[in-house]
Short mmCIF file of C-alpha atoms and ligand atoms in Angstrom, two decimals:
data_model
loop_
_atom_site.label_atom_id
_atom_site.label_comp_id
_atom_site.label_asym_id
_atom_site.label_seq_id
_atom_site.Cartn_x
_atom_site.Cartn_y
_atom_site.Cartn_z
CA MET U 20 0.00 0.00 0.00
CA GLU U 21 1.08 3.58 -0.61
CA ILE U 22 -0.60 6.30 1.42
CA TYR U 23 0.29 9.97 1.10
CA ALA U 24 -0.45 11.36 4.57
CA ASP U 25 1.53 14.60 4.42
CA ASN U 26 -1.10 17.00 3.09
CA ALA U 27 -0.07 19.76 5.48
CA ALA U 28 3.29 19.83 3.66
CA THR U 29 1.69 19.88 0.23
CA THR U 30 -1.24 18.32 -1.60
CA ALA U 31 -1.77 16.47 -4.87
CA MET U 32 -3.10 18.76 -7.58
CA SER U 33 -6.75 18.44 -8.46
CA ARG U 34 -7.59 17.26 -11.99
CA ASN U 35 -9.74 20.35 -12.50
CA ALA U 36 -6.86 22.64 -11.61
CA ILE U 37 -4.50 20.83 -13.99
CA GLN U 38 -7.05 20.97 -16.80
CA ALA U 39 -7.69 24.67 -16.17
CA MET U 40 -3.96 25.42 -16.37
CA ILE U 41 -3.08 23.60 -19.58
CA PRO U 42 -4.38 26.22 -22.05
CA TYR U 43 -2.32 28.89 -20.26
CA MET U 44 0.88 26.88 -20.64
CA ASP U 45 0.02 25.99 -24.21
CA LYS U 46 -1.90 28.42 -26.42
CA VAL U 47 -2.56 31.43 -24.20
CA TYR U 48 0.97 32.38 -23.28
CA GLY U 49 0.83 36.15 -23.77
CA ASN U 50 2.09 38.58 -21.16
CA PRO U 51 -0.92 40.17 -19.44
CA SER U 52 0.84 43.54 -19.57
CA SER U 53 0.99 43.40 -23.39
CA LEU U 54 -1.61 45.45 -25.24
CA HIS U 55 -2.12 43.00 -28.10
CA SER U 56 -4.87 40.38 -28.12
CA ALA U 57 -2.56 37.56 -27.00
CA GLY U 58 -1.68 39.55 -23.90
CA GLN U 59 -5.24 40.66 -23.28
CA LYS U 60 -6.46 37.05 -23.28
CA ALA U 61 -4.02 36.31 -20.46
CA LYS U 62 -5.10 39.51 -18.70
CA GLU U 63 -8.71 38.39 -18.87
CA ALA U 64 -7.85 35.06 -17.26
CA LEU U 65 -5.90 36.89 -14.55
CA GLU U 66 -8.82 39.14 -13.67
CA THR U 67 -11.35 36.31 -13.78
CA ALA U 68 -9.21 34.34 -11.33
CA ARG U 69 -8.99 37.42 -9.09
CA GLU U 70 -12.80 37.73 -9.07
CA GLU U 71 -13.30 34.04 -8.32
CA ILE U 72 -10.84 34.08 -5.43
CA ALA U 73 -12.32 37.30 -3.99
CA GLU U 74 -15.75 35.73 -4.11
CA VAL U 75 -14.66 32.67 -2.12
CA LEU U 76 -12.87 34.78 0.49
CA GLY U 77 -15.65 37.35 0.81
CA GLY U 78 -13.55 40.32 -0.33
CA SER U 79 -13.48 42.40 -3.48
CA PRO U 80 -11.15 41.71 -6.44
CA ARG U 81 -9.19 44.89 -5.75
CA GLU U 82 -8.21 43.48 -2.38
CA ILE U 83 -6.50 40.42 -3.89
CA TYR U 84 -2.74 40.52 -4.62
CA PHE U 85 -1.06 37.54 -6.24
CA THR U 86 2.23 36.38 -4.73
CA SER U 87 4.63 33.46 -5.11
CA GLY U 88 2.99 31.68 -2.16
CA GLY U 89 2.27 31.79 1.54
CA SER U 90 5.77 32.80 2.64
CA GLU U 91 5.89 35.87 0.43
CA ALA U 92 2.37 36.91 1.45
CA ASP U 93 3.29 36.61 5.15
CA ASN U 94 6.44 38.69 4.62
CA GLN U 95 4.66 41.43 2.71
CA ALA U 96 1.74 41.65 5.13
CA ILE U 97 3.98 42.00 8.17
CA ILE U 98 6.45 44.42 6.58
CA SER U 99 3.60 46.60 5.28
CA ALA U 100 1.88 46.76 8.67
CA VAL U 101 5.04 47.70 10.54
CA ARG U 102 6.00 50.37 8.00
CA LEU U 103 2.55 51.92 8.51
CA GLY U 104 2.92 51.65 12.28
CA GLU U 105 6.40 53.13 12.28
CA LYS U 106 5.07 56.37 10.80
CA LYS U 107 2.95 56.77 13.91
CA GLY U 108 5.74 55.74 16.27
CA LYS U 109 4.29 52.26 16.83
CA LYS U 110 6.96 49.60 17.33
CA HIS U 111 5.14 46.71 19.00
CA ILE U 112 3.94 43.49 17.33
CA ILE U 113 1.83 40.71 18.81
CA SER U 114 2.00 37.12 17.54
CA THR U 115 2.20 33.59 18.93
CA ALA U 116 5.07 31.26 19.69
CA PHE U 117 3.90 28.63 17.20
CA GLU U 118 3.57 30.56 13.95
CA HIS U 119 5.09 29.31 10.70
CA HIS U 120 8.73 30.33 10.19
CA ALA U 121 7.66 32.69 7.38
CA VAL U 122 6.14 34.78 10.19
CA LEU U 123 8.59 34.05 13.03
CA HIS U 124 11.72 34.73 10.99
CA THR U 125 10.27 37.98 9.65
CA LEU U 126 9.56 39.00 13.25
CA ASP U 127 13.15 38.08 14.23
CA LYS U 128 14.41 40.42 11.54
CA LEU U 129 12.17 43.23 12.77
CA LYS U 130 13.33 42.67 16.34
CA LYS U 131 16.87 43.41 15.20
CA GLU U 132 15.53 46.65 13.71
CA GLY U 133 14.24 47.64 17.15
CA PHE U 134 10.66 46.37 17.10
CA GLU U 135 9.31 44.83 20.27
CA ILE U 136 7.64 41.44 19.78
CA THR U 137 5.18 39.80 22.17
CA LEU U 138 4.72 36.08 21.44
CA LEU U 139 1.56 34.87 23.17
CA ASP U 140 1.43 31.55 24.97
CA VAL U 141 -0.67 28.99 23.09
CA HIS U 142 -1.32 26.77 26.14
CA GLU U 143 -1.26 23.00 26.28
CA ASN U 144 -4.20 22.75 23.88
CA GLY U 145 -2.52 24.82 21.15
CA VAL U 146 -5.11 27.59 21.18
CA VAL U 147 -4.63 31.28 21.97
CA THR U 148 -7.56 33.35 23.29
CA ALA U 149 -8.95 36.73 22.23
CA LYS U 150 -8.59 37.83 25.85
CA GLN U 151 -4.83 37.24 25.69
CA VAL U 152 -4.67 39.39 22.57
CA GLU U 153 -6.75 42.10 24.21
CA ASP U 154 -4.52 42.14 27.28
CA ALA U 155 -1.36 42.33 25.16
CA ILE U 156 -2.45 45.25 22.95
CA ARG U 157 -0.71 48.53 23.81
CA GLU U 158 -0.87 52.13 22.58
CA ASP U 159 2.12 51.41 20.34
CA THR U 160 0.94 48.07 18.88
CA ALA U 161 1.34 48.19 15.10
CA LEU U 162 0.15 44.68 14.23
CA VAL U 163 -1.40 41.48 15.52
CA THR U 164 -0.48 38.45 13.37
CA ILE U 165 -1.92 35.08 14.37
CA MET U 166 -2.27 31.98 12.22
CA TYR U 167 -5.73 30.54 11.50
CA VAL U 168 -4.80 26.84 11.68
CA ASN U 169 -1.47 25.58 12.96
CA ASN U 170 0.41 23.61 10.32
CA GLU U 171 1.96 21.06 12.69
CA ILE U 172 -0.82 20.19 15.12
CA GLY U 173 -3.92 21.43 13.23
CA THR U 174 -5.50 23.51 16.00
CA ILE U 175 -7.90 26.31 14.96
CA GLN U 176 -7.52 29.74 16.54
CA PRO U 177 -10.53 31.96 17.44
CA ILE U 178 -9.78 34.32 14.55
CA ARG U 179 -13.20 36.00 14.45
CA GLU U 180 -12.99 37.01 18.13
CA ILE U 181 -9.36 38.08 17.81
CA GLY U 182 -10.28 40.14 14.74
CA ALA U 183 -13.11 41.79 16.67
CA VAL U 184 -10.72 42.78 19.47
CA CYS U 185 -8.29 44.25 16.94
CA ARG U 186 -11.08 46.21 15.21
CA GLU U 187 -12.20 47.63 18.52
CA LYS U 188 -8.65 48.62 19.49
CA LYS U 189 -7.89 49.87 15.95
CA VAL U 190 -4.88 47.59 15.50
CA LEU U 191 -4.12 45.96 12.13
CA PHE U 192 -4.79 42.22 12.08
CA HIS U 193 -3.11 39.72 9.77
CA THR U 194 -3.72 35.97 9.71
CA ASP U 195 -1.64 33.28 8.04
CA ALA U 196 -4.59 31.21 6.80
CA VAL U 197 -2.51 28.87 4.63
CA GLN U 198 -3.76 25.76 6.44
CA ALA U 199 -7.32 27.06 6.79
CA VAL U 200 -8.43 28.25 3.34
CA GLY U 201 -10.04 25.39 1.42
CA HIS U 202 -10.27 23.28 4.60
CA ILE U 203 -12.56 25.19 6.97
CA PRO U 204 -14.92 28.12 6.33
CA VAL U 205 -12.96 31.39 6.07
CA ASN U 206 -14.53 34.76 5.27
CA VAL U 207 -12.55 37.97 5.60
CA GLU U 208 -15.64 40.08 6.38
CA ASP U 209 -17.24 37.78 8.95
CA ASP U 210 -13.86 37.02 10.52
CA ASN U 211 -12.81 40.70 10.90
CA ILE U 212 -9.58 40.12 8.96
CA ASP U 213 -7.50 43.04 7.60
CA MET U 214 -4.84 40.94 5.86
CA LEU U 215 -4.74 37.24 5.02
CA SER U 216 -2.18 34.91 3.43
CA LEU U 217 -3.01 31.77 1.49
CA SER U 218 -1.10 29.30 -0.65
CA ALA U 219 -2.49 27.26 -3.56
CA HIS U 220 -0.48 24.08 -3.00
CA LYS U 221 -2.12 23.48 0.38
CA PHE U 222 -5.57 23.04 -1.22
CA HIS U 223 -4.78 20.94 -4.32
CA GLY U 224 -3.54 23.86 -6.41
CA PRO U 225 -0.09 24.36 -7.92
CA LYS U 226 3.07 25.24 -5.98
CA GLY U 227 4.69 28.67 -6.10
CA VAL U 228 1.54 30.75 -6.13
CA GLY U 229 -0.53 32.38 -3.39
CA VAL U 230 -2.55 35.40 -2.38
CA LEU U 231 -2.22 38.28 0.00
CA TYR U 232 -5.68 39.66 0.77
CA VAL U 233 -5.49 43.27 1.93
CA LYS U 234 -8.53 45.21 3.05
CA LYS U 235 -9.21 48.38 1.07
CA GLY U 236 -7.40 51.42 2.47
CA ILE U 237 -4.37 49.61 3.90
CA PHE U 238 -1.20 50.78 2.19
CA LEU U 239 1.07 47.96 1.01
CA THR U 240 4.88 48.14 0.98
CA ASN U 241 6.61 46.40 -1.93
CA ILE U 242 9.07 43.68 -1.13
CA ILE U 243 9.78 43.04 -4.81
CA GLU U 244 10.47 46.11 -6.94
CA GLY U 245 10.12 46.29 -10.71
CA GLY U 246 7.19 46.64 -13.07
CA ALA U 247 3.71 47.89 -12.28
CA GLN U 248 2.00 44.50 -11.93
CA GLU U 249 -0.55 44.01 -9.13
CA ARG U 250 -1.32 47.74 -9.07
CA GLY U 251 2.34 48.51 -8.47
CA LYS U 252 2.52 46.45 -5.28
CA ARG U 253 4.15 43.27 -6.52
CA ALA U 254 6.45 43.39 -9.52
CA GLY U 255 7.07 40.49 -11.87
CA THR U 256 5.20 38.96 -14.79
CA GLU U 257 2.20 37.17 -13.34
CA ASN U 258 2.23 33.37 -13.06
CA ILE U 259 -0.91 33.01 -15.18
CA PRO U 260 -1.11 29.18 -15.28
CA GLY U 261 -0.51 29.06 -11.53
CA ILE U 262 -3.07 31.75 -10.78
CA VAL U 263 -5.70 30.09 -13.00
CA GLY U 264 -4.97 26.72 -11.36
CA MET U 265 -5.21 28.26 -7.91
CA ALA U 266 -8.61 29.79 -8.65
CA ALA U 267 -9.91 26.48 -10.01
CA ALA U 268 -8.61 24.56 -6.97
CA LEU U 269 -10.05 27.10 -4.54
CA LYS U 270 -13.47 27.09 -6.17
CA GLU U 271 -13.52 23.31 -6.08
CA ALA U 272 -12.40 23.20 -2.44
CA ALA U 273 -15.04 25.77 -1.48
CA ASP U 274 -17.79 23.92 -3.36
CA LYS U 275 -16.90 20.63 -1.70
CA LEU U 276 -16.02 22.03 1.71
CA SER U 277 -18.91 20.63 3.72
CA ALA U 278 -18.97 17.29 1.88
CA ASN U 279 -15.20 16.88 2.34
CA THR U 280 -15.41 17.74 6.02
CA GLU U 281 -18.25 15.33 6.55
CA ALA U 282 -16.30 12.55 4.84
CA LEU U 283 -13.05 13.25 6.62
CA LEU U 284 -14.13 13.81 10.23
CA PRO U 285 -15.11 10.23 11.13
CA LYS U 286 -11.89 8.93 9.55
CA ARG U 287 -9.75 11.44 11.41
CA ASN U 288 -11.53 10.59 14.66
CA ARG U 289 -10.98 6.88 14.08
CA LEU U 290 -7.27 7.60 13.49
CA ILE U 291 -7.03 9.54 16.76
CA ALA U 292 -8.85 6.78 18.66
CA GLY U 293 -6.64 4.10 17.12
CA LEU U 294 -3.36 5.87 17.89
CA LYS U 295 -4.49 6.65 21.43
CA GLU U 296 -4.48 2.89 22.08
CA ILE U 297 -0.68 3.00 21.93
CA PRO U 298 0.52 3.19 25.55
CA HIS U 299 2.38 6.34 26.65
CA SER U 300 1.23 8.36 23.67
CA ALA U 301 -0.60 11.68 23.48
CA LEU U 302 -2.48 13.68 20.90
CA ASN U 303 -0.92 17.12 20.45
CA GLY U 304 -3.38 20.02 20.50
CA ASP U 305 -7.04 20.33 21.34
CA GLU U 306 -9.15 17.35 20.27
CA GLU U 307 -12.16 19.45 19.24
CA LYS U 308 -10.73 22.74 17.95
CA ARG U 309 -8.85 21.24 15.03
CA CYS U 310 -9.05 21.20 11.25
CA PRO U 311 -10.49 18.05 9.65
CA GLY U 312 -7.26 16.57 8.28
CA THR U 313 -4.35 17.02 10.66
CA VAL U 314 -3.40 14.75 13.55
CA ASN U 315 -0.18 14.99 15.57
CA PHE U 316 0.96 12.55 18.26
CA CYS U 317 3.90 12.14 20.60
CA PHE U 318 5.11 8.65 21.52
CA GLU U 319 7.40 8.36 24.48
CA GLY U 320 10.73 6.57 24.18
CA ILE U 321 11.23 6.83 20.42
CA GLU U 322 12.63 9.24 17.85
CA GLY U 323 10.40 10.77 15.21
CA GLU U 324 12.95 10.38 12.43
CA SER U 325 13.26 6.60 12.81
CA LEU U 326 9.49 6.38 13.00
CA LEU U 327 9.16 8.22 9.68
CA LEU U 328 11.74 6.08 7.90
CA LEU U 329 10.11 2.82 8.99
CA LEU U 330 6.66 4.12 8.07
CA ASP U 331 8.07 5.07 4.68
CA ASP U 332 9.16 1.43 4.26
CA LYS U 333 5.55 0.45 4.86
CA GLY U 334 4.37 2.97 2.26
CA VAL U 335 2.99 5.51 4.74
CA TYR U 336 4.29 9.00 3.96
CA ALA U 337 3.96 11.19 7.03
CA SER U 338 6.04 13.85 8.75
CA SER U 339 7.51 14.56 12.15
CA GLY U 340 6.08 18.04 11.85
CA SER U 341 9.39 19.31 13.11
CA ALA U 342 12.53 20.97 11.86
CA CYS U 343 14.24 17.55 11.73
CA THR U 344 13.58 17.41 8.03
CA SER U 345 15.79 20.44 7.51
CA GLY U 346 18.70 18.67 9.16
CA SER U 347 18.29 20.42 12.50
CA LEU U 348 18.22 18.35 15.66
CA ASP U 349 16.11 20.90 17.53
CA PRO U 350 12.66 19.62 18.35
CA SER U 351 9.65 21.36 16.83
CA HIS U 352 9.09 24.92 18.12
CA VAL U 353 5.37 24.19 17.93
CA LEU U 354 5.55 21.20 20.29
CA LEU U 355 7.79 23.12 22.68
CA ALA U 356 5.27 25.99 22.56
CA ILE U 357 2.47 23.69 23.76
CA GLY U 358 4.69 22.57 26.64
CA ARG U 359 6.11 19.26 25.42
CA ILE U 360 9.60 18.72 26.85
CA HIS U 361 12.49 18.05 24.43
CA ASP U 362 12.58 14.24 24.87
CA VAL U 363 8.87 13.87 24.23
CA ALA U 364 8.78 16.40 21.40
CA HIS U 365 11.41 14.35 19.56
CA GLY U 366 9.01 11.41 19.32
CA SER U 367 6.38 13.20 17.26
CA LEU U 368 4.39 12.18 14.22
CA ARG U 369 2.15 14.36 12.03
CA ILE U 370 -0.37 12.60 9.82
CA SER U 371 -2.27 14.96 7.53
CA LEU U 372 -5.06 13.36 5.52
CA ASP U 373 -6.90 14.37 2.40
CA GLU U 374 -10.54 13.76 1.49
CA GLN U 375 -9.67 10.76 -0.66
CA VAL U 376 -8.43 8.62 2.23
CA THR U 377 -10.37 5.36 2.73
CA ASP U 378 -11.35 3.53 5.92
CA GLU U 379 -9.06 0.71 4.89
CA GLU U 380 -6.11 3.11 4.60
CA ILE U 381 -6.86 4.56 8.03
CA GLU U 382 -6.73 1.05 9.53
CA TYR U 383 -3.46 0.38 7.69
CA ILE U 384 -1.94 3.59 9.10
CA ILE U 385 -3.02 2.69 12.64
CA THR U 386 -1.61 -0.85 12.39
CA SER U 387 1.63 0.38 10.82
CA VAL U 388 2.23 3.05 13.48
CA LYS U 389 1.50 0.54 16.25
CA GLU U 390 3.97 -1.98 14.80
CA VAL U 391 6.71 0.57 14.20
CA VAL U 392 6.38 2.20 17.64
CA GLU U 393 6.56 -1.22 19.31
CA TYR U 394 9.58 -2.22 17.23
CA LEU U 395 11.47 1.00 17.96
CA ARG U 396 10.69 0.86 21.66
CA GLY U 397 12.07 -2.68 21.68
CA MET U 398 15.46 -1.28 20.68
CA SER U 399 15.38 1.97 22.61
CA PRO U 400 17.62 2.38 25.68
CA VAL U 401 15.37 5.25 26.78
CA TRP U 402 12.35 2.96 26.68
CA ARG U 403 14.23 0.32 28.71
CA ASP U 404 15.00 2.94 31.38
CA LEU U 405 11.36 3.98 31.43
CA ILE U 406 10.16 0.40 31.84
CA ASN U 407 12.78 -0.31 34.55
CA GLY U 408 11.77 2.80 36.45
CA LYS U 409 15.13 4.51 35.97
CA ARG U 410 13.26 7.30 34.22
CA GLN U 411 9.83 8.73 34.83
CA PHE U 412 7.11 8.41 32.21
CA ILE U 413 5.77 11.77 31.16
CA LEU U 414 2.94 10.62 28.92
C1 LIG R 19 3.00 25.98 3.87
C2 LIG R 19 2.79 27.13 4.82
C3 LIG R 19 3.35 28.40 4.56
C4 LIG R 19 4.26 28.66 3.38
O1 LIG R 19 3.58 28.65 2.16
P1 LIG R 19 4.43 28.50 0.80
O2 LIG R 19 3.43 28.71 -0.27
O3 LIG R 19 5.00 27.12 0.82
O4 LIG R 19 5.47 29.57 0.84
C5 LIG R 19 3.09 29.41 5.43
N1 LIG R 19 2.31 29.23 6.52
C6 LIG R 19 1.75 28.03 6.80
C7 LIG R 19 0.90 27.89 8.00
C8 LIG R 19 1.99 26.94 5.97
O5 LIG R 19 1.46 25.76 6.26
#
């Protein structure tokens, strides 16, 4: 069996999205900035995609800026907000300790420039509260940036309430909604969002393309200079096939949202129940406040990397959800943020499902993880110490 269970890293492209893209890689290859008919055909596709995406998000087409993906959108949103704040002497930013690195590393850079960053505690359940945001807002707060759904543990943040607090306090609010859009209902109006980042490849669209939604009236700062594309806010010839594919994938995801959720929830719940049967294991993040596809567990006495390699041998493609994949030995900042100690955080496993997964595949994943955890514990000196009472169990 071969099961792709790493949909939080990236997703398979939808057939519709691929089909929608082909004409724009084949016959309609004009540059949308060109005045001739070949260019204008591409321009038409660009603006249609912008309208379709705005419609799904609940904004207007003029509030949609195309980017190269989620990382670029996060960077531009944060930089723009702090440049606006700076003009009014505001040098304080509020975020959380478990954001994506596209946010955290941008904040690190701003800290070196003299900005003051407050990273809110996300508690054991991986959820921040609107009250925490309210209490942290100061006179000089330029921006609140909080992710919608965490990419490692899948917990959903109370974005609508946080947005309402920010509106009331007149502080700009950005959300990295890369793991939310196409997976749970997101609406920029209802959710009180000023700026939002999304990325096509997380909802069955192509890689290397995303959106920064920016509410009308908020001045954007360029991070890429050049031509006048995207109303002068993002230079570079537009990725027309990518943008068309993204719009098709987003429309499809939005149309199927409730059906997909309904299909996925019982399977995800069965997966959680099955993995909980493994002794000395724990689900990471709140059991209820989570997106339909992502499940993250810690297993005591083993290492996540070995777990992944042995699962790979069994045809199960998952992730440790940590920085291990980038060659770093540091445990995941997300798991540390929810209070897992280093030893436990090392034994983590993220399984992120898509709507296509079958009951049979879920059972295969559960059996495989059980076998591999048992096998690794059988060889683990740490596990031996735990069993012999030389070390204390934490989970
Ligand atoms: C994947 C991801 C990103 C980065 O998006 P790219 O399009 O790969 O740059 C940012 N934030 C979150 C939460 C993500 O999951």
